Amino acid sequence: MILDAFGIFLMAVLGGARLNQLLQGEWWVLPLFAHAVISAFLLIKREKTERKANTFQLITAWVSALMPFAAQINNPVPLYLRALSIFGVAFAVWTLLVLGKSFDVSPADRGLVDRGPYQIVRHPMYASEIFSTIMLILADLSLWNLLVALLLVVTIVLRIHWEEAIITNYDGYSDRVQARLIPGVW
């Protein structure tokens, strides 16, 4: 679909931008560079499936995936918030490496993955995305950024419900791993 091709192109462009920052000595962008490049590669190599999202779910998933880029951070980000955000991105990179060809932006049944970070929470990619974004938004708590964070959480909750409904044998996994995003909370 055109939206998927655009997403792959965007991830590749983001990877190039992060590489430029890295070459200019901004070491902290290394996990962001890895995330963008691995995401683009895995989107190209992903498993094809018959059980997948409808058009509304696909559009919602891409809006959700791009939502963190809507945050307007105009204040300097303190080192501790930057470090926490990078920790979240590193967790996302680990998740991508575990997912491999099962990674995609939209809900689909590409097989159940239950190793690595998926032994801790059922949706580690979403948990890391929310965590990383909120750490940056804390540096600039504007109404706009709060709306971005709220919309991110709402769209991710939708994506979670859609994925859990579409993946075969999900009930047994959800019995073993109780937490969706935050252990002991939800």
JSON list of C-alpha atoms in Angstrom, two decimals:
[
{"chain": "A", "resi": 1, "resn": "MET", "atom": "CA", "xyz": [0.00, 0.00, 0.00]},
{"chain": "A", "resi": 2, "resn": "ILE", "atom": "CA", "xyz": [1.11, 3.58, -0.63]},
{"chain": "A", "resi": 3, "resn": "LEU", "atom": "CA", "xyz": [1.00, 4.43, 3.08]},
{"chain": "A", "resi": 4, "resn": "ASP", "atom": "CA", "xyz": [3.45, 1.61, 3.89]},
{"chain": "A", "resi": 5, "resn": "ALA", "atom": "CA", "xyz": [5.82, 2.74, 1.13]},
{"chain": "A", "resi": 6, "resn": "PHE", "atom": "CA", "xyz": [5.67, 6.30, 2.47]},
{"chain": "A", "resi": 7, "resn": "GLY", "atom": "CA", "xyz": [6.40, 5.01, 5.99]},
{"chain": "A", "resi": 8, "resn": "ILE", "atom": "CA", "xyz": [9.43, 3.05, 4.80]},
{"chain": "A", "resi": 9, "resn": "PHE", "atom": "CA", "xyz": [10.68, 6.12, 2.92]},
{"chain": "A", "resi": 10, "resn": "LEU", "atom": "CA", "xyz": [10.17, 8.29, 6.01]},
{"chain": "A", "resi": 11, "resn": "MET", "atom": "CA", "xyz": [12.07, 5.84, 8.25]},
{"chain": "A", "resi": 12, "resn": "ALA", "atom": "CA", "xyz": [14.95, 5.84, 5.75]},
{"chain": "A", "resi": 13, "resn": "VAL", "atom": "CA", "xyz": [14.99, 9.67, 5.66]},
{"chain": "A", "resi": 14, "resn": "LEU", "atom": "CA", "xyz": [14.96, 9.79, 9.47]},
{"chain": "A", "resi": 15, "resn": "GLY", "atom": "CA", "xyz": [17.84, 7.33, 9.51]},
{"chain": "A", "resi": 16, "resn": "GLY", "atom": "CA", "xyz": [19.79, 9.62, 7.16]},
{"chain": "A", "resi": 17, "resn": "ALA", "atom": "CA", "xyz": [19.07, 12.67, 9.32]},
{"chain": "A", "resi": 18, "resn": "ARG", "atom": "CA", "xyz": [20.20, 10.82, 12.45]},
{"chain": "A", "resi": 19, "resn": "LEU", "atom": "CA", "xyz": [23.36, 9.63, 10.67]},
{"chain": "A", "resi": 20, "resn": "ASN", "atom": "CA", "xyz": [24.15, 13.25, 9.80]},
{"chain": "A", "resi": 21, "resn": "GLN", "atom": "CA", "xyz": [23.72, 14.23, 13.47]},
{"chain": "A", "resi": 22, "resn": "LEU", "atom": "CA", "xyz": [25.89, 11.30, 14.53]},
{"chain": "A", "resi": 23, "resn": "LEU", "atom": "CA", "xyz": [28.65, 12.29, 12.11]},
{"chain": "A", "resi": 24, "resn": "GLN", "atom": "CA", "xyz": [28.55, 15.80, 13.60]},
{"chain": "A", "resi": 25, "resn": "GLY", "atom": "CA", "xyz": [29.39, 14.36, 17.02]},
{"chain": "A", "resi": 26, "resn": "GLU", "atom": "CA", "xyz": [25.93, 14.11, 18.55]},
{"chain": "A", "resi": 27, "resn": "TRP", "atom": "CA", "xyz": [26.54, 10.67, 20.13]},
{"chain": "A", "resi": 28, "resn": "TRP", "atom": "CA", "xyz": [23.16, 10.56, 21.86]},
{"chain": "A", "resi": 29, "resn": "VAL", "atom": "CA", "xyz": [21.36, 10.02, 18.52]},
{"chain": "A", "resi": 30, "resn": "LEU", "atom": "CA", "xyz": [22.96, 6.59, 17.98]},
{"chain": "A", "resi": 31, "resn": "PRO", "atom": "CA", "xyz": [19.93, 4.66, 19.33]},
{"chain": "A", "resi": 32, "resn": "LEU", "atom": "CA", "xyz": [17.59, 6.89, 17.25]},
{"chain": "A", "resi": 33, "resn": "PHE", "atom": "CA", "xyz": [19.68, 6.17, 14.15]},
{"chain": "A", "resi": 34, "resn": "ALA", "atom": "CA", "xyz": [19.61, 2.43, 14.88]},
{"chain": "A", "resi": 35, "resn": "HIS", "atom": "CA", "xyz": [15.85, 2.54, 15.48]},
{"chain": "A", "resi": 36, "resn": "ALA", "atom": "CA", "xyz": [15.13, 4.31, 12.17]},
{"chain": "A", "resi": 37, "resn": "VAL", "atom": "CA", "xyz": [17.43, 2.12, 10.07]},
{"chain": "A", "resi": 38, "resn": "ILE", "atom": "CA", "xyz": [16.31, -1.18, 11.64]},
{"chain": "A", "resi": 39, "resn": "SER", "atom": "CA", "xyz": [12.64, -0.14, 11.32]},
{"chain": "A", "resi": 40, "resn": "ALA", "atom": "CA", "xyz": [13.01, 0.69, 7.62]},
{"chain": "A", "resi": 41, "resn": "PHE", "atom": "CA", "xyz": [14.86, -2.57, 6.93]},
{"chain": "A", "resi": 42, "resn": "LEU", "atom": "CA", "xyz": [12.34, -4.70, 8.84]},
{"chain": "A", "resi": 43, "resn": "LEU", "atom": "CA", "xyz": [9.38, -3.00, 7.15]},
{"chain": "A", "resi": 44, "resn": "ILE", "atom": "CA", "xyz": [10.85, -4.02, 3.80]},
{"chain": "A", "resi": 45, "resn": "LYS", "atom": "CA", "xyz": [11.56, -7.61, 4.95]},
{"chain": "A", "resi": 46, "resn": "ARG", "atom": "CA", "xyz": [8.38, -8.15, 7.02]},
{"chain": "A", "resi": 47, "resn": "GLU", "atom": "CA", "xyz": [6.30, -11.30, 6.87]},
{"chain": "A", "resi": 48, "resn": "LYS", "atom": "CA", "xyz": [3.22, -11.13, 4.68]},
{"chain": "A", "resi": 49, "resn": "THR", "atom": "CA", "xyz": [-0.03, -12.25, 6.25]},
{"chain": "A", "resi": 50, "resn": "GLU", "atom": "CA", "xyz": [-3.68, -12.83, 5.42]},
{"chain": "A", "resi": 51, "resn": "ARG", "atom": "CA", "xyz": [-5.03, -11.66, 8.80]},
{"chain": "A", "resi": 52, "resn": "LYS", "atom": "CA", "xyz": [-4.36, -7.95, 8.84]},
{"chain": "A", "resi": 53, "resn": "ALA", "atom": "CA", "xyz": [-5.77, -4.53, 9.68]},
{"chain": "A", "resi": 54, "resn": "ASN", "atom": "CA", "xyz": [-8.49, -2.76, 7.75]},
{"chain": "A", "resi": 55, "resn": "THR", "atom": "CA", "xyz": [-7.80, 0.64, 6.14]},
{"chain": "A", "resi": 56, "resn": "PHE", "atom": "CA", "xyz": [-8.95, 2.66, 9.17]},
{"chain": "A", "resi": 57, "resn": "GLN", "atom": "CA", "xyz": [-6.69, 0.63, 11.47]},
{"chain": "A", "resi": 58, "resn": "LEU", "atom": "CA", "xyz": [-3.76, 1.01, 9.06]},
{"chain": "A", "resi": 59, "resn": "ILE", "atom": "CA", "xyz": [-4.15, 4.80, 8.90]},
{"chain": "A", "resi": 60, "resn": "THR", "atom": "CA", "xyz": [-4.57, 5.02, 12.69]},
{"chain": "A", "resi": 61, "resn": "ALA", "atom": "CA", "xyz": [-1.44, 2.90, 13.19]},
{"chain": "A", "resi": 62, "resn": "TRP", "atom": "CA", "xyz": [0.68, 5.17, 10.98]},
{"chain": "A", "resi": 63, "resn": "VAL", "atom": "CA", "xyz": [-0.72, 8.32, 12.61]},
{"chain": "A", "resi": 64, "resn": "SER", "atom": "CA", "xyz": [0.16, 6.80, 15.98]},
{"chain": "A", "resi": 65, "resn": "ALA", "atom": "CA", "xyz": [3.66, 5.80, 14.86]},
{"chain": "A", "resi": 66, "resn": "LEU", "atom": "CA", "xyz": [4.37, 9.32, 13.58]},
{"chain": "A", "resi": 67, "resn": "MET", "atom": "CA", "xyz": [2.69, 11.12, 16.51]},
{"chain": "A", "resi": 68, "resn": "PRO", "atom": "CA", "xyz": [5.94, 11.59, 18.53]},
{"chain": "A", "resi": 69, "resn": "PHE", "atom": "CA", "xyz": [7.27, 13.75, 15.67]},
{"chain": "A", "resi": 70, "resn": "ALA", "atom": "CA", "xyz": [4.39, 16.19, 16.27]},
{"chain": "A", "resi": 71, "resn": "ALA", "atom": "CA", "xyz": [5.76, 17.13, 19.70]},
{"chain": "A", "resi": 72, "resn": "GLN", "atom": "CA", "xyz": [7.16, 20.67, 19.74]},
{"chain": "A", "resi": 73, "resn": "ILE", "atom": "CA", "xyz": [10.16, 20.70, 22.05]},
{"chain": "A", "resi": 74, "resn": "ASN", "atom": "CA", "xyz": [11.33, 24.32, 22.16]},
{"chain": "A", "resi": 75, "resn": "ASN", "atom": "CA", "xyz": [13.15, 24.17, 25.50]},
{"chain": "A", "resi": 76, "resn": "PRO", "atom": "CA", "xyz": [16.54, 22.54, 26.05]},
{"chain": "A", "resi": 77, "resn": "VAL", "atom": "CA", "xyz": [16.07, 18.91, 27.11]},
{"chain": "A", "resi": 78, "resn": "PRO", "atom": "CA", "xyz": [17.92, 18.23, 30.38]},
{"chain": "A", "resi": 79, "resn": "LEU", "atom": "CA", "xyz": [20.51, 15.48, 30.19]},
{"chain": "A", "resi": 80, "resn": "TYR", "atom": "CA", "xyz": [18.59, 13.19, 32.57]},
{"chain": "A", "resi": 81, "resn": "LEU", "atom": "CA", "xyz": [15.40, 13.40, 30.43]},
{"chain": "A", "resi": 82, "resn": "ARG", "atom": "CA", "xyz": [17.44, 12.85, 27.26]},
{"chain": "A", "resi": 83, "resn": "ALA", "atom": "CA", "xyz": [19.11, 9.82, 28.88]},
{"chain": "A", "resi": 84, "resn": "LEU", "atom": "CA", "xyz": [15.75, 8.39, 29.97]},
{"chain": "A", "resi": 85, "resn": "SER", "atom": "CA", "xyz": [14.32, 8.94, 26.48]},
{"chain": "A", "resi": 86, "resn": "ILE", "atom": "CA", "xyz": [17.34, 7.23, 24.91]},
{"chain": "A", "resi": 87, "resn": "PHE", "atom": "CA", "xyz": [16.86, 4.32, 27.33]},
{"chain": "A", "resi": 88, "resn": "GLY", "atom": "CA", "xyz": [13.30, 4.00, 25.96]},
{"chain": "A", "resi": 89, "resn": "VAL", "atom": "CA", "xyz": [14.60, 4.06, 22.39]},
{"chain": "A", "resi": 90, "resn": "ALA", "atom": "CA", "xyz": [17.23, 1.42, 23.24]},
{"chain": "A", "resi": 91, "resn": "PHE", "atom": "CA", "xyz": [14.41, -0.76, 24.64]},
{"chain": "A", "resi": 92, "resn": "ALA", "atom": "CA", "xyz": [12.56, -0.24, 21.33]},
{"chain": "A", "resi": 93, "resn": "VAL", "atom": "CA", "xyz": [15.67, -1.27, 19.37]},
{"chain": "A", "resi": 94, "resn": "TRP", "atom": "CA", "xyz": [15.91, -4.46, 21.46]},
{"chain": "A", "resi": 95, "resn": "THR", "atom": "CA", "xyz": [12.23, -5.08, 20.70]},
{"chain": "A", "resi": 96, "resn": "LEU", "atom": "CA", "xyz": [12.80, -4.56, 16.96]},
{"chain": "A", "resi": 97, "resn": "LEU", "atom": "CA", "xyz": [15.69, -7.02, 16.97]},
{"chain": "A", "resi": 98, "resn": "VAL", "atom": "CA", "xyz": [13.55, -9.63, 18.74]},
{"chain": "A", "resi": 99, "resn": "LEU", "atom": "CA", "xyz": [10.59, -9.03, 16.40]},
{"chain": "A", "resi": 100, "resn": "GLY", "atom": "CA", "xyz": [12.67, -9.34, 13.25]},
{"chain": "A", "resi": 101, "resn": "LYS", "atom": "CA", "xyz": [10.48, -9.98, 10.21]},
{"chain": "A", "resi": 102, "resn": "SER", "atom": "CA", "xyz": [7.37, -9.91, 12.40]},
{"chain": "A", "resi": 103, "resn": "PHE", "atom": "CA", "xyz": [7.69, -6.12, 12.80]},
{"chain": "A", "resi": 104, "resn": "ASP", "atom": "CA", "xyz": [5.15, -3.87, 11.13]},
{"chain": "A", "resi": 105, "resn": "VAL", "atom": "CA", "xyz": [3.34, -0.68, 12.00]},
{"chain": "A", "resi": 106, "resn": "SER", "atom": "CA", "xyz": [-0.21, -1.92, 11.47]},
{"chain": "A", "resi": 107, "resn": "PRO", "atom": "CA", "xyz": [-1.90, -4.79, 13.32]},
{"chain": "A", "resi": 108, "resn": "ALA", "atom": "CA", "xyz": [-1.59, -8.18, 11.63]},
{"chain": "A", "resi": 109, "resn": "ASP", "atom": "CA", "xyz": [-1.04, -11.80, 12.59]},
{"chain": "A", "resi": 110, "resn": "ARG", "atom": "CA", "xyz": [2.61, -12.37, 11.73]},
{"chain": "A", "resi": 111, "resn": "GLY", "atom": "CA", "xyz": [3.01, -14.95, 14.47]},
{"chain": "A", "resi": 112, "resn": "LEU", "atom": "CA", "xyz": [3.19, -14.58, 18.21]},
{"chain": "A", "resi": 113, "resn": "VAL", "atom": "CA", "xyz": [6.54, -13.38, 19.60]},
{"chain": "A", "resi": 114, "resn": "ASP", "atom": "CA", "xyz": [6.96, -14.18, 23.31]},
{"chain": "A", "resi": 115, "resn": "ARG", "atom": "CA", "xyz": [10.70, -13.90, 23.99]},
{"chain": "A", "resi": 116, "resn": "GLY", "atom": "CA", "xyz": [12.98, -11.06, 25.01]},
{"chain": "A", "resi": 117, "resn": "PRO", "atom": "CA", "xyz": [11.06, -7.94, 26.12]},
{"chain": "A", "resi": 118, "resn": "TYR", "atom": "CA", "xyz": [7.81, -9.76, 25.33]},
{"chain": "A", "resi": 119, "resn": "GLN", "atom": "CA", "xyz": [8.39, -11.80, 28.50]},
{"chain": "A", "resi": 120, "resn": "ILE", "atom": "CA", "xyz": [8.13, -8.57, 30.51]},
{"chain": "A", "resi": 121, "resn": "VAL", "atom": "CA", "xyz": [5.21, -6.78, 28.81]},
{"chain": "A", "resi": 122, "resn": "ARG", "atom": "CA", "xyz": [2.98, -7.76, 25.92]},
{"chain": "A", "resi": 123, "resn": "HIS", "atom": "CA", "xyz": [3.58, -4.54, 23.97]},
{"chain": "A", "resi": 124, "resn": "PRO", "atom": "CA", "xyz": [7.18, -3.41, 24.63]},
{"chain": "A", "resi": 125, "resn": "MET", "atom": "CA", "xyz": [7.42, -1.33, 21.46]},
{"chain": "A", "resi": 126, "resn": "TYR", "atom": "CA", "xyz": [4.44, 0.77, 22.50]},
{"chain": "A", "resi": 127, "resn": "ALA", "atom": "CA", "xyz": [5.66, 1.02, 26.09]},
{"chain": "A", "resi": 128, "resn": "SER", "atom": "CA", "xyz": [9.03, 2.32, 24.90]},
{"chain": "A", "resi": 129, "resn": "GLU", "atom": "CA", "xyz": [7.43, 4.75, 22.45]},
{"chain": "A", "resi": 130, "resn": "ILE", "atom": "CA", "xyz": [5.18, 6.27, 25.11]},
{"chain": "A", "resi": 131, "resn": "PHE", "atom": "CA", "xyz": [8.03, 6.40, 27.65]},
{"chain": "A", "resi": 132, "resn": "SER", "atom": "CA", "xyz": [10.52, 8.03, 25.26]},
{"chain": "A", "resi": 133, "resn": "THR", "atom": "CA", "xyz": [8.02, 10.60, 24.02]},
{"chain": "A", "resi": 134, "resn": "ILE", "atom": "CA", "xyz": [6.84, 11.58, 27.49]},
{"chain": "A", "resi": 135, "resn": "MET", "atom": "CA", "xyz": [10.43, 11.99, 28.70]},
{"chain": "A", "resi": 136, "resn": "LEU", "atom": "CA", "xyz": [11.02, 14.58, 25.97]},
{"chain": "A", "resi": 137, "resn": "ILE", "atom": "CA", "xyz": [7.64, 16.28, 26.45]},
{"chain": "A", "resi": 138, "resn": "LEU", "atom": "CA", "xyz": [8.43, 16.78, 30.14]},
{"chain": "A", "resi": 139, "resn": "ALA", "atom": "CA", "xyz": [11.02, 19.34, 29.00]},
{"chain": "A", "resi": 140, "resn": "ASP", "atom": "CA", "xyz": [8.28, 21.44, 27.37]},
{"chain": "A", "resi": 141, "resn": "LEU", "atom": "CA", "xyz": [4.83, 20.94, 28.93]},
{"chain": "A", "resi": 142, "resn": "SER", "atom": "CA", "xyz": [2.71, 22.95, 26.50]},
{"chain": "A", "resi": 143, "resn": "LEU", "atom": "CA", "xyz": [-0.97, 22.29, 25.78]},
{"chain": "A", "resi": 144, "resn": "TRP", "atom": "CA", "xyz": [0.03, 21.11, 22.29]},
{"chain": "A", "resi": 145, "resn": "ASN", "atom": "CA", "xyz": [2.53, 18.58, 23.65]},
{"chain": "A", "resi": 146, "resn": "LEU", "atom": "CA", "xyz": [0.05, 17.30, 26.22]},
{"chain": "A", "resi": 147, "resn": "LEU", "atom": "CA", "xyz": [-2.48, 16.76, 23.41]},
{"chain": "A", "resi": 148, "resn": "VAL", "atom": "CA", "xyz": [0.18, 14.93, 21.38]},
{"chain": "A", "resi": 149, "resn": "ALA", "atom": "CA", "xyz": [0.91, 12.67, 24.38]},
{"chain": "A", "resi": 150, "resn": "LEU", "atom": "CA", "xyz": [-2.81, 12.04, 24.96]},
{"chain": "A", "resi": 151, "resn": "LEU", "atom": "CA", "xyz": [-3.44, 11.23, 21.29]},
{"chain": "A", "resi": 152, "resn": "LEU", "atom": "CA", "xyz": [-0.39, 8.95, 21.27]},
{"chain": "A", "resi": 153, "resn": "VAL", "atom": "CA", "xyz": [-1.69, 7.00, 24.27]},
{"chain": "A", "resi": 154, "resn": "VAL", "atom": "CA", "xyz": [-5.24, 6.77, 22.86]},
{"chain": "A", "resi": 155, "resn": "THR", "atom": "CA", "xyz": [-4.07, 5.52, 19.46]},
{"chain": "A", "resi": 156, "resn": "ILE", "atom": "CA", "xyz": [-1.71, 3.02, 21.07]},
{"chain": "A", "resi": 157, "resn": "VAL", "atom": "CA", "xyz": [-4.51, 1.64, 23.26]},
{"chain": "A", "resi": 158, "resn": "LEU", "atom": "CA", "xyz": [-6.58, 1.19, 20.08]},
{"chain": "A", "resi": 159, "resn": "ARG", "atom": "CA", "xyz": [-3.67, -0.57, 18.36]},
{"chain": "A", "resi": 160, "resn": "ILE", "atom": "CA", "xyz": [-3.23, -2.86, 21.37]},
{"chain": "A", "resi": 161, "resn": "HIS", "atom": "CA", "xyz": [-6.86, -3.95, 21.28]},
{"chain": "A", "resi": 162, "resn": "TRP", "atom": "CA", "xyz": [-6.76, -4.52, 17.52]},
{"chain": "A", "resi": 163, "resn": "GLU", "atom": "CA", "xyz": [-3.55, -6.56, 17.72]},
{"chain": "A", "resi": 164, "resn": "GLU", "atom": "CA", "xyz": [-4.78, -8.69, 20.60]},
{"chain": "A", "resi": 165, "resn": "ALA", "atom": "CA", "xyz": [-7.95, -9.48, 18.65]},
{"chain": "A", "resi": 166, "resn": "ILE", "atom": "CA", "xyz": [-6.17, -10.43, 15.43]},
{"chain": "A", "resi": 167, "resn": "ILE", "atom": "CA", "xyz": [-3.22, -12.57, 16.64]},
{"chain": "A", "resi": 168, "resn": "THR", "atom": "CA", "xyz": [-3.87, -16.31, 16.77]},
{"chain": "A", "resi": 169, "resn": "ASN", "atom": "CA", "xyz": [-3.34, -18.03, 20.18]},
{"chain": "A", "resi": 170, "resn": "TYR", "atom": "CA", "xyz": [-3.09, -14.70, 21.98]},
{"chain": "A", "resi": 171, "resn": "ASP", "atom": "CA", "xyz": [-5.17, -15.85, 24.98]},
{"chain": "A", "resi": 172, "resn": "GLY", "atom": "CA", "xyz": [-2.51, -18.26, 26.25]},
{"chain": "A", "resi": 173, "resn": "TYR", "atom": "CA", "xyz": [0.18, -15.58, 25.94]},
{"chain": "A", "resi": 174, "resn": "SER", "atom": "CA", "xyz": [-1.92, -13.00, 27.78]},
{"chain": "A", "resi": 175, "resn": "ASP", "atom": "CA", "xyz": [-2.39, -15.54, 30.59]},
{"chain": "A", "resi": 176, "resn": "ARG", "atom": "CA", "xyz": [1.42, -15.93, 30.90]},
{"chain": "A", "resi": 177, "resn": "VAL", "atom": "CA", "xyz": [2.31, -12.23, 30.55]},
{"chain": "A", "resi": 178, "resn": "GLN", "atom": "CA", "xyz": [-0.25, -10.15, 32.43]},
{"chain": "A", "resi": 179, "resn": "ALA", "atom": "CA", "xyz": [1.07, -6.63, 31.73]},
{"chain": "A", "resi": 180, "resn": "ARG", "atom": "CA", "xyz": [0.27, -4.91, 28.47]},
{"chain": "A", "resi": 181, "resn": "LEU", "atom": "CA", "xyz": [2.47, -1.84, 28.96]},
{"chain": "A", "resi": 182, "resn": "ILE", "atom": "CA", "xyz": [3.45, -1.43, 32.63]},
{"chain": "A", "resi": 183, "resn": "PRO", "atom": "CA", "xyz": [4.02, -4.45, 34.90]},
{"chain": "A", "resi": 184, "resn": "GLY", "atom": "CA", "xyz": [1.60, -4.42, 37.80]},
{"chain": "A", "resi": 185, "resn": "VAL", "atom": "CA", "xyz": [-0.45, -1.55, 36.34]},
{"chain": "A", "resi": 186, "resn": "TRP", "atom": "CA", "xyz": [-1.87, -2.41, 32.87]}
]
